[in-house]
């Protein structure tokens, strides 16, 4: 069942009922100021940090769901309704929500009045702009009252939801003309305030929640709106809000547009006050002046659209299947940008007050983002690397505002350092910017202790070599990619952390997954060493990788698939000898991606085992059989009920490793089949089962052991976004930058016979045409009319347009017969 449809020309998803199975959200903002917005206008906004600089309040895990937003109420005679349905929930004659790229348009119609609200954050602006259009569709004149409403968060979202003894007495506001200023704590150490204004004279306003709502009314019927009378209240403590009332008289057919701005304003300390006790509002006035007319707003919307069209033109494909094209060209790269911006901080599943930026996560997010805005990827790499410890290990997380490592969690996730190599390699392949390797980057943010970025990579690689276990495999530490496989933390108490109760420190548990990751990044690291002038190191690196690959085949192979790990007692994890958890997805993916056992046939065997044992109609589960009881020696993985999360859920993050692995052995049909099972656009038709947005990846889909098999959780902020993009665009469609050129090596399924593609990279444009009759033989390439050996198209100079014709699986020449 669907709850809307894709509008590919507009690059929008059109939701046609407000009653989606769960809130379906979108993100506003591209750089520093962000908003989350649901299909009914729910959500909140913040400047840079969702915990420390939150402008509006949101109530997570509430009943009903999705409470808190930027709401508009229309009073039409005795009638009272909202264009987004919530919070009044009055039936609409017509409803539509269009989630577009960094904007959302919600339209409601009732009794001959249409209200359309466009929400966006203009480029380079720290504010949400809401363009509200009211139109009289009837043949009678109408006299409406429009009430706006936001509830301010007292900046620190954690404190805001916990510390009532203090924060019910701190709230302050000011009203000047049609602008409401939220100035709580400005009197002390804050140099920032919020402004919520409209470009029209007011018939009234409210800034005190109780005055506006009435103490016992719900959001659906604020007393001021119900009575059609604002209180002109000035908040003093309690809960500051912003509500404007505007009288709108409309002749038949007439339309009126209002512009609301909800912004963040920061003053330099020395310019904090206009005069003693008077907040300096000059910057706010400048902001409002930029969006005081509809014309200005329309221009800013056009600019935002162009911005996105430009970004997306970097990779665009036409396969003949709109579901593939809309994922690859629009929604997946869009999701990559969102994930890159938010890391794992603010979604409808992450409250924005918890986790910082993950070292591992951020490096992987980069893989799907780097081609969109490489300069920002560069900056991110340097930030991440600066949190690395001198011994090559890494803080597991760091805080975006301070860019400092997070001490609560610390380090010891032994896969972390290797992801830095993966991220940096992707950046250099995309840009050719070897200069980044020479940048001086501190260790642990200590300016006294710096090394080149290349030195950081060297220590990452070295860290694995210096931490090998009894079988010569990498020690796992607190966990590897699977945060819940905690082989050195035996947690017996509910109040202990699974990851940081490291009571088996010095343990010898080993990870086959890290071994695979090590062998996978080694060639890139070796190439980078060579390019940086360390040929000897490159040679040694390749030897270490070969040794590790042999070790994996010797001690990490279970007979039919790769083992997952050795636990604290040296017992196998992910072996047919185990009672439960006999086979895991991660090592099958990464070892094959690394090329381990490809020549010897292990790869094919391992992937066949995945197919028979782990595949389901909704994707590949993490392991089988699921753990049915808690196993202290394995940790959090066995804490979840079977089928959820890391206990045999479908982790959408690691499925793409299997897709890529399938392309390594040339099985495009299987790779594509796995991809289709997860790709949101392909799951759109089962939205009642999947329940989350049909345009954003989710972290997890419940596995076959769960009663709710097929139901997704945790959409948007997940490594699934970047990895699925990498799998489909770079390995199945098969176009990816490498150090020496653009690799064009499609591994397509039978159902995609031909495609055309434009890839812009390093200033040149590659126009690629692929025709295929299957994946039986290596693709044959003709570049600018000349056949080439292999599938690497050499880099062309900036400004060049290169045509590439590719024929797969057929003996005739690529330029013959169309
Ligand atoms: C979750 C993981 C997550 C970890 C760290 C666990 O509870 O299951 O998916 O990575 O916590 O936040
Ligand atoms: C979510 C984390 O963000 C990611 O880093 C991890 O790999 C997965 N959970 C699996 O545990």
PDB file of N, CA and C in Angstrom, residues 454-507:
ATOM      1  N   UNK A 454      49.091  11.785   6.235  1.00  0.00           N
ATOM      2  CA  UNK A 454      49.598  10.462   5.856  1.00  0.00           C
ATOM      3  C   UNK A 454      50.128   9.719   7.077  1.00  0.00           C
ATOM      4  N   UNK A 455      50.781  10.456   7.968  1.00  0.00           N
ATOM      5  CA  UNK A 455      51.284   9.834   9.196  1.00  0.00           C
ATOM      6  C   UNK A 455      50.120   9.256  10.016  1.00  0.00           C
ATOM      7  N   UNK A 456      48.989   9.936   9.997  1.00  0.00           N
ATOM      8  CA  UNK A 456      47.811   9.409  10.694  1.00  0.00           C
ATOM      9  C   UNK A 456      47.387   8.072  10.070  1.00  0.00           C
ATOM     10  N   UNK A 457      47.393   8.032   8.749  1.00  0.00           N
ATOM     11  CA  UNK A 457      46.996   6.774   8.091  1.00  0.00           C
ATOM     12  C   UNK A 457      47.989   5.666   8.444  1.00  0.00           C
ATOM     13  N   UNK A 458      49.251   6.031   8.443  1.00  0.00           N
ATOM     14  CA  UNK A 458      50.295   5.057   8.777  1.00  0.00           C
ATOM     15  C   UNK A 458      50.029   4.466  10.163  1.00  0.00           C
ATOM     16  N   UNK A 459      49.689   5.342  11.102  1.00  0.00           N
ATOM     17  CA  UNK A 459      49.462   4.832  12.471  1.00  0.00           C
ATOM     18  C   UNK A 459      48.173   4.020  12.553  1.00  0.00           C
ATOM     19  N   UNK A 460      47.200   4.381  11.732  1.00  0.00           N
ATOM     20  CA  UNK A 460      45.971   3.568  11.681  1.00  0.00           C
ATOM     21  C   UNK A 460      46.307   2.143  11.282  1.00  0.00           C
ATOM     22  N   UNK A 461      47.066   2.051  10.210  1.00  0.00           N
ATOM     23  CA  UNK A 461      47.414   0.739   9.673  1.00  0.00           C
ATOM     24  C   UNK A 461      48.260  -0.041  10.679  1.00  0.00           C
ATOM     25  N   UNK A 462      49.216   0.693  11.234  1.00  0.00           N
ATOM     26  CA  UNK A 462      50.135   0.114  12.203  1.00  0.00           C
ATOM     27  C   UNK A 462      49.398  -0.373  13.454  1.00  0.00           C
ATOM     28  N   UNK A 463      48.371   0.345  13.819  1.00  0.00           N
ATOM     29  CA  UNK A 463      47.645  -0.018  15.039  1.00  0.00           C
ATOM     30  C   UNK A 463      47.097  -1.443  14.949  1.00  0.00           C
ATOM     31  N   UNK A 464      46.634  -1.809  13.787  1.00  0.00           N
ATOM     32  CA  UNK A 464      46.133  -3.177  13.614  1.00  0.00           C
ATOM     33  C   UNK A 464      47.288  -4.163  13.747  1.00  0.00           C
ATOM     34  N   UNK A 465      48.386  -3.854  13.069  1.00  0.00           N
ATOM     35  CA  UNK A 465      49.524  -4.782  13.103  1.00  0.00           C
ATOM     36  C   UNK A 465      50.071  -4.969  14.509  1.00  0.00           C
ATOM     37  N   UNK A 466      49.961  -3.924  15.302  1.00  0.00           N
ATOM     38  CA  UNK A 466      50.486  -4.015  16.671  1.00  0.00           C
ATOM     39  C   UNK A 466      49.501  -4.638  17.640  1.00  0.00           C
ATOM     40  N   UNK A 467      48.315  -4.944  17.149  1.00  0.00           N
ATOM     41  CA  UNK A 467      47.290  -5.509  18.033  1.00  0.00           C
ATOM     42  C   UNK A 467      46.691  -6.770  17.426  1.00  0.00           C
ATOM     43  N   UNK A 468      47.570  -7.746  17.220  1.00  0.00           N
ATOM     44  CA  UNK A 468      47.094  -9.020  16.689  1.00  0.00           C
ATOM     45  C   UNK A 468      46.949 -10.032  17.824  1.00  0.00           C
ATOM     46  N   UNK A 469      46.035 -10.954  17.646  1.00  0.00           N
ATOM     47  CA  UNK A 469      45.767 -11.945  18.689  1.00  0.00           C
ATOM     48  C   UNK A 469      46.472 -13.266  18.427  1.00  0.00           C
ATOM     49  N   UNK A 470      46.094 -14.277  19.195  1.00  0.00           N
ATOM     50  CA  UNK A 470      46.770 -15.578  19.137  1.00  0.00           C
ATOM     51  C   UNK A 470      46.776 -16.228  17.745  1.00  0.00           C
ATOM     52  N   UNK A 471      45.747 -15.965  16.934  1.00  0.00           N
ATOM     53  CA  UNK A 471      45.731 -16.563  15.601  1.00  0.00           C
ATOM     54  C   UNK A 471      46.340 -15.656  14.546  1.00  0.00           C
ATOM     55  N   UNK A 472      46.851 -14.515  15.003  1.00  0.00           N
ATOM     56  CA  UNK A 472      47.391 -13.560  14.026  1.00  0.00           C
ATOM     57  C   UNK A 472      46.298 -12.693  13.425  1.00  0.00           C
ATOM     58  N   UNK A 473      45.090 -12.782  13.965  1.00  0.00           N
ATOM     59  CA  UNK A 473      43.982 -11.931  13.502  1.00  0.00           C
ATOM     60  C   UNK A 473      43.907 -10.688  14.393  1.00  0.00           C
ATOM     61  N   UNK A 474      43.308  -9.603  13.905  1.00  0.00           N
ATOM     62  CA  UNK A 474      43.255  -8.375  14.714  1.00  0.00           C
ATOM     63  C   UNK A 474      42.433  -8.554  15.996  1.00  0.00           C
ATOM     64  N   UNK A 475      42.950  -7.999  17.074  1.00  0.00           N
ATOM     65  CA  UNK A 475      42.176  -7.982  18.318  1.00  0.00           C
ATOM     66  C   UNK A 475      40.963  -7.081  18.116  1.00  0.00           C
ATOM     67  N   UNK A 476      39.846  -7.490  18.705  1.00  0.00           N
ATOM     68  CA  UNK A 476      38.623  -6.727  18.451  1.00  0.00           C
ATOM     69  C   UNK A 476      38.492  -5.494  19.355  1.00  0.00           C
ATOM     70  N   UNK A 477      39.067  -5.549  20.556  1.00  0.00           N
ATOM     71  CA  UNK A 477      38.874  -4.433  21.497  1.00  0.00           C
ATOM     72  C   UNK A 477      37.448  -4.427  22.022  1.00  0.00           C
ATOM     73  N   UNK A 478      36.878  -3.250  22.153  1.00  0.00           N
ATOM     74  CA  UNK A 478      35.521  -3.153  22.710  1.00  0.00           C
ATOM     75  C   UNK A 478      34.461  -3.698  21.765  1.00  0.00           C
ATOM     76  N   UNK A 479      34.722  -3.521  20.495  1.00  0.00           N
ATOM     77  CA  UNK A 479      33.816  -4.027  19.455  1.00  0.00           C
ATOM     78  C   UNK A 479      34.442  -3.626  18.135  1.00  0.00           C
ATOM     79  N   UNK A 480      33.922  -4.217  17.056  1.00  0.00           N
ATOM     80  CA  UNK A 480      34.341  -3.725  15.744  1.00  0.00           C
ATOM     81  C   UNK A 480      33.124  -3.065  15.110  1.00  0.00           C
ATOM     82  N   UNK A 481      32.941  -3.188  13.813  1.00  0.00           N
ATOM     83  CA  UNK A 481      31.784  -2.536  13.189  1.00  0.00           C
ATOM     84  C   UNK A 481      30.507  -2.855  13.961  1.00  0.00           C
ATOM     85  N   UNK A 482      30.418  -4.069  14.410  1.00  0.00           N
ATOM     86  CA  UNK A 482      29.235  -4.478  15.162  1.00  0.00           C
ATOM     87  C   UNK A 482      29.416  -4.040  16.617  1.00  0.00           C
ATOM     88  N   UNK A 483      28.856  -2.893  16.930  1.00  0.00           N
ATOM     89  CA  UNK A 483      29.002  -2.325  18.273  1.00  0.00           C
ATOM     90  C   UNK A 483      28.499  -3.259  19.359  1.00  0.00           C
ATOM     91  N   UNK A 484      27.724  -4.214  18.972  1.00  0.00           N
ATOM     92  CA  UNK A 484      27.065  -5.067  19.962  1.00  0.00           C
ATOM     93  C   UNK A 484      27.753  -6.406  20.150  1.00  0.00           C
ATOM     94  N   UNK A 485      28.831  -6.628  19.438  1.00  0.00           N
ATOM     95  CA  UNK A 485      29.598  -7.850  19.657  1.00  0.00           C
ATOM     96  C   UNK A 485      30.703  -7.490  20.643  1.00  0.00           C
ATOM     97  N   UNK A 486      30.396  -7.647  21.920  1.00  0.00           N
ATOM     98  CA  UNK A 486      31.281  -7.126  22.967  1.00  0.00           C
ATOM     99  C   UNK A 486      31.981  -8.296  23.647  1.00  0.00           C
ATOM    100  N   UNK A 487      33.095  -8.676  23.079  1.00  0.00           N
ATOM    101  CA  UNK A 487      33.725  -9.925  23.500  1.00  0.00           C
ATOM    102  C   UNK A 487      34.672  -9.752  24.685  1.00  0.00           C
ATOM    103  N   UNK A 488      34.947  -8.501  25.029  1.00  0.00           N
ATOM    104  CA  UNK A 488      35.833  -8.259  26.166  1.00  0.00           C
ATOM    105  C   UNK A 488      35.126  -7.566  27.324  1.00  0.00           C
ATOM    106  N   UNK A 489      33.816  -7.404  27.213  1.00  0.00           N
ATOM    107  CA  UNK A 489      33.061  -6.757  28.289  1.00  0.00           C
ATOM    108  C   UNK A 489      31.990  -7.740  28.744  1.00  0.00           C
ATOM    109  N   UNK A 490      32.166  -8.262  29.906  1.00  0.00           N
ATOM    110  CA  UNK A 490      31.164  -9.210  30.398  1.00  0.00           C
ATOM    111  C   UNK A 490      30.227  -8.449  31.322  1.00  0.00           C
ATOM    112  N   UNK A 491      29.130  -8.025  30.777  1.00  0.00           N
ATOM    113  CA  UNK A 491      28.259  -7.143  31.540  1.00  0.00           C
ATOM    114  C   UNK A 491      27.141  -7.932  32.215  1.00  0.00           C
ATOM    115  N   UNK A 492      27.164  -7.920  33.545  1.00  0.00           N
ATOM    116  CA  UNK A 492      26.207  -8.719  34.326  1.00  0.00           C
ATOM    117  C   UNK A 492      25.098  -7.865  34.907  1.00  0.00           C
ATOM    118  N   UNK A 493      25.330  -6.543  34.955  1.00  0.00           N
ATOM    119  CA  UNK A 493      24.392  -5.652  35.633  1.00  0.00           C
ATOM    120  C   UNK A 493      23.659  -4.779  34.625  1.00  0.00           C
ATOM    121  N   UNK A 494      22.365  -4.543  34.873  1.00  0.00           N
ATOM    122  CA  UNK A 494      21.621  -3.735  33.899  1.00  0.00           C
ATOM    123  C   UNK A 494      22.122  -2.304  33.788  1.00  0.00           C
ATOM    124  N   UNK A 495      22.798  -1.812  34.791  1.00  0.00           N
ATOM    125  CA  UNK A 495      23.216  -0.416  34.739  1.00  0.00           C
ATOM    126  C   UNK A 495      24.610  -0.224  34.151  1.00  0.00           C
ATOM    127  N   UNK A 496      25.184  -1.309  33.685  1.00  0.00           N
ATOM    128  CA  UNK A 496      26.511  -1.205  33.073  1.00  0.00           C
ATOM    129  C   UNK A 496      26.384  -1.006  31.568  1.00  0.00           C
ATOM    130  N   UNK A 497      27.395  -0.375  31.006  1.00  0.00           N
ATOM    131  CA  UNK A 497      27.434  -0.245  29.549  1.00  0.00           C
ATOM    132  C   UNK A 497      27.960  -1.545  28.944  1.00  0.00           C
ATOM    133  N   UNK A 498      27.365  -1.927  27.830  1.00  0.00           N
ATOM    134  CA  UNK A 498      27.854  -3.134  27.154  1.00  0.00           C
ATOM    135  C   UNK A 498      29.245  -2.918  26.558  1.00  0.00           C
ATOM    136  N   UNK A 499      29.496  -1.658  26.200  1.00  0.00           N
ATOM    137  CA  UNK A 499      30.721  -1.414  25.450  1.00  0.00           C
ATOM    138  C   UNK A 499      31.886  -0.976  26.309  1.00  0.00           C
ATOM    139  N   UNK A 500      31.582  -0.275  27.399  1.00  0.00           N
ATOM    140  CA  UNK A 500      32.711   0.319  28.122  1.00  0.00           C
ATOM    141  C   UNK A 500      33.010  -0.372  29.449  1.00  0.00           C
ATOM    142  N   UNK A 501      32.224  -1.370  29.801  1.00  0.00           N
ATOM    143  CA  UNK A 501      32.549  -2.159  30.991  1.00  0.00           C
ATOM    144  C   UNK A 501      33.615  -3.168  30.579  1.00  0.00           C
ATOM    145  N   UNK A 502      34.824  -2.641  30.485  1.00  0.00           N
ATOM    146  CA  UNK A 502      35.845  -3.463  29.824  1.00  0.00           C
ATOM    147  C   UNK A 502      36.534  -4.364  30.839  1.00  0.00           C
ATOM    148  N   UNK A 503      35.774  -5.292  31.401  1.00  0.00           N
ATOM    149  CA  UNK A 503      36.338  -6.088  32.487  1.00  0.00           C
ATOM    150  C   UNK A 503      37.186  -7.265  32.015  1.00  0.00           C
ATOM    151  N   UNK A 504      37.328  -7.419  30.731  1.00  0.00           N
ATOM    152  CA  UNK A 504      38.266  -8.425  30.219  1.00  0.00           C
ATOM    153  C   UNK A 504      39.360  -7.723  29.412  1.00  0.00           C
ATOM    154  N   UNK A 505      39.802  -6.593  29.960  1.00  0.00           N
ATOM    155  CA  UNK A 505      40.847  -5.823  29.286  1.00  0.00           C
ATOM    156  C   UNK A 505      42.057  -6.723  29.073  1.00  0.00           C
ATOM    157  N   UNK A 506      42.779  -6.453  28.011  1.00  0.00           N
ATOM    158  CA  UNK A 506      43.910  -7.327  27.707  1.00  0.00           C
ATOM    159  C   UNK A 506      43.436  -8.631  27.114  1.00  0.00           C
ATOM    160  N   UNK A 507      42.146  -8.686  26.818  1.00  0.00           N
ATOM    161  CA  UNK A 507      41.562  -9.911  26.273  1.00  0.00           C
ATOM    162  C   UNK A 507      42.113 -10.227  24.904  1.00  0.00           C
TER     163      UNK A 507
END
